[in-house]
Coordinates of C-alpha atoms in Angstrom, one line a residue:
X1 CA 21.6 5.3 2.1
X2 CA 19.6 7.9 0.4
X3 CA 19.8 6.3 -3.0
X4 CA 18.3 2.6 -0.8
X5 CA 15.7 4.5 0.2
X6 CA 14.0 6.9 -2.7
X7 CA 15.2 2.9 -4.8
X8 CA 12.6 1.5 -1.9
X9 CA 9.6 4.8 -2.7
X10 CA 10.3 3.7 -6.2
X11 CA 9.9 0.3 -5.5
X12 CA 6.4 0.5 -4.0
X13 CA 4.7 3.9 -6.5
X14 CA 5.5 1.3 -9.8
X15 CA 5.2 -2.0 -8.1
X16 CA 0.9 -3.0 -9.3
X17 CA 1.2 -0.8 -12.5
X18 CA 2.2 -4.4 -14.0
X19 CA 1.6 -5.6 -17.9
X20 CA -2.2 -4.2 -18.8
X21 CA -4.2 -7.5 -20.2
X22 CA -7.2 -6.8 -22.4
X23 CA -10.4 -5.8 -20.4
X24 CA -13.8 -7.6 -21.6
X25 CA -15.2 -3.4 -20.4
X26 CA -13.2 -0.3 -21.8
X27 CA -13.4 3.1 -20.2
X28 CA -11.7 6.0 -20.4
X29 CA -10.1 4.7 -17.0
X30 CA -10.8 9.0 -16.3
X31 CA -14.1 8.8 -14.7
X32 CA -14.7 7.8 -11.5
X33 CA -17.0 5.2 -9.8
X34 CA -19.6 7.3 -8.2
X35 CA -23.0 6.9 -6.7
X36 CA -24.6 8.4 -9.1
X37 CA -22.5 7.1 -12.0
X38 CA -23.1 3.4 -11.8
X39 CA -27.1 3.7 -10.4
X40 CA -28.7 1.5 -11.6
X41 CA -25.7 -0.6 -12.9
X42 CA -25.3 -2.8 -9.9
X43 CA -27.4 -4.9 -7.6
X44 CA -26.3 -3.2 -4.4
X45 CA -27.0 0.8 -5.6
X46 CA -26.3 3.3 -2.3
X47 CA -26.0 7.1 -3.1
X48 CA -23.3 9.0 -1.6
X49 CA -24.9 9.3 1.8
X50 CA -25.1 6.2 2.4
X51 CA -21.8 4.7 1.4
X52 CA -20.2 7.2 3.3
X53 CA -22.3 5.5 6.2
X54 CA -21.1 2.6 6.4
X55 CA -17.3 2.7 5.1
X56 CA -14.8 4.2 7.3
X57 CA -13.3 7.5 5.5
X58 CA -10.3 5.1 4.2
X59 CA -12.3 2.7 3.2
X60 CA -14.3 4.9 0.9
X61 CA -12.0 6.7 -1.5
X62 CA -11.0 3.4 -2.3
X63 CA -13.8 2.2 -2.9
X64 CA -15.7 4.7 -3.9
X65 CA -13.7 7.1 -5.5
X66 CA -11.4 4.1 -6.8
X67 CA -7.5 5.2 -4.5
X68 CA -4.9 3.1 -3.9
X69 CA -3.6 1.8 0.1
X70 CA -0.5 2.8 0.6
X71 CA 1.3 -0.1 -0.2
X72 CA 2.3 -2.5 2.5
X73 CA 0.3 -1.5 5.7
X74 CA -3.3 -3.3 4.1
X75 CA -4.0 -6.5 7.1
X76 CA -4.1 -8.9 4.2
X77 CA -0.9 -8.6 2.3
X78 CA 0.7 -11.2 4.8
X79 CA -2.2 -13.1 5.5
X80 CA -2.8 -16.6 5.4
X81 CA -5.1 -18.6 6.0
X82 CA -8.3 -21.3 5.1
X83 CA -11.6 -18.8 4.0
X84 CA -12.7 -16.3 1.9
X85 CA -12.2 -12.1 1.2
X86 CA -15.9 -10.8 0.1
X87 CA -16.1 -7.4 -1.0
X88 CA -15.6 -4.8 2.4
X89 CA -19.2 -2.7 1.0
X90 CA -21.8 -5.3 0.1
X91 CA -20.5 -9.2 1.2
X92 CA -19.9 -10.3 -2.5
X93 CA -17.7 -13.4 -1.9
X94 CA -14.7 -12.6 -4.0
X95 CA -11.6 -14.6 -4.2
X96 CA -11.0 -18.1 -2.0
X97 CA -7.9 -18.2 0.2
X98 CA -6.0 -20.6 -2.6
X99 CA -5.6 -18.9 -4.8
X100 CA -3.8 -15.4 -2.1
X101 CA -0.2 -15.5 -2.8
X102 CA 2.4 -13.8 -1.8
X103 CA 3.8 -11.6 -4.7
X104 CA 5.9 -9.1 -2.7
X105 CA 4.4 -6.3 -4.4
X106 CA 3.1 -4.8 -1.0
X107 CA -0.4 -5.0 -1.8
X108 CA -3.0 -8.7 -1.1
X109 CA -2.8 -10.6 -4.7
X110 CA -4.3 -13.4 -6.1
X111 CA -4.4 -15.6 -9.5
X112 CA -8.3 -15.7 -10.1
X113 CA -11.6 -14.1 -8.4
X114 CA -14.1 -16.2 -8.4
X115 CA -16.4 -16.1 -11.8
X116 CA -18.9 -13.5 -11.7
X117 CA -17.2 -11.7 -8.9
X118 CA -15.8 -8.7 -10.6
X119 CA -16.3 -6.7 -13.9
X120 CA -13.3 -5.2 -15.5
X121 CA -12.3 -1.7 -17.0
X122 CA -9.7 -0.5 -18.6
X123 CA -8.0 2.7 -16.9
X124 CA -6.0 5.3 -18.5
X125 CA -5.6 7.2 -15.0
X126 CA -2.1 8.8 -14.0
X127 CA -1.1 8.3 -18.0
X128 CA -0.9 4.5 -16.8
X129 CA -2.0 1.2 -18.7
X130 CA -3.7 -0.9 -16.7
X131 CA -6.8 -3.4 -16.0
X132 CA -9.3 -2.1 -13.2
X133 CA -11.0 -4.4 -10.6
X134 CA -14.9 -4.1 -9.4
X135 CA -16.8 -6.0 -7.6
X136 CA -20.0 -7.0 -9.4
X137 CA -22.4 -6.5 -6.9
X138 CA -21.8 -2.7 -6.4
X139 CA -18.7 -1.2 -8.1
X140 CA -16.8 -0.6 -5.5
X141 CA -12.5 -0.4 -6.5
X142 CA -10.8 -3.0 -5.2
X143 CA -7.6 -3.2 -7.8
X144 CA -6.0 -3.8 -10.7
X145 CA -5.0 -7.3 -12.1
X146 CA -2.5 -7.8 -14.1
X147 CA -0.6 -10.5 -16.5
X148 CA 2.7 -11.6 -13.8
X149 CA 1.1 -13.3 -11.6
X150 CA 2.0 -17.0 -11.0
X151 CA 3.1 -19.1 -14.6
X152 CA 1.9 -22.7 -12.9
X153 CA -2.1 -21.3 -12.2
X154 CA -3.6 -18.7 -14.2
X155 CA -0.5 -16.4 -14.6
X156 CA -2.6 -13.1 -12.9
X157 CA -1.8 -10.9 -10.3
X158 CA -5.7 -8.7 -9.4
X159 CA -3.3 -6.8 -7.2
X160 CA -6.0 -6.2 -4.0
X161 CA -6.5 -2.7 -1.6
X162 CA -6.4 -4.2 1.7
X163 CA -9.3 -2.1 2.6
X164 CA -11.8 -3.1 0.4
X165 CA -12.5 -6.6 1.6
X166 CA -12.8 -8.7 4.0
X167 CA -11.5 -11.9 5.1
X168 CA -14.1 -14.4 6.3
X169 CA -12.8 -17.8 8.3
X170 CA -13.0 -20.7 6.4
X171 CA -14.6 -22.2 9.8
X172 CA -16.7 -19.9 10.0
X173 CA -18.5 -20.6 6.8
X174 CA -18.2 -23.9 7.9
X175 CA -21.0 -22.8 11.2
X176 CA -23.1 -20.9 8.3
X177 CA -23.8 -23.7 6.2
X178 CA -24.9 -25.8 9.0

């Protein structure tokens, strides 16, 4: 029984480590996105104090300090409704619900982002070689992208923290456009 529990813990810790994908932007991967380092790079620029005032402590740690929520605990892991997922920090539309799939990794997964909504950075933190995904509007950390997604679509898996996104139902989007 102990071996099974240890196996599940190890699977949870490594499930978002997939294979690396080439990215457009290269950085050392050890840099942390903070208001000081991202100031002026994005359309939405706020101080650390402003972000702390607007975000929950968990959102701040994930979105601004590049933390990762525990697997299988996020609101959107097993959530499949029609709509759009936006950045929890700035509201930038990131993913359409028809690109979401169940990857069984413990985090919401999408096979593609809305064109121009995200940026990529090479991430070598914690001894791993990954591609970080960030909001193109505010620079917030969303998760990582791997090339082990559905082969019948893009082959990509955007492994995303639930606390980094917010779901807008299709009906609400429809009402806003009227």
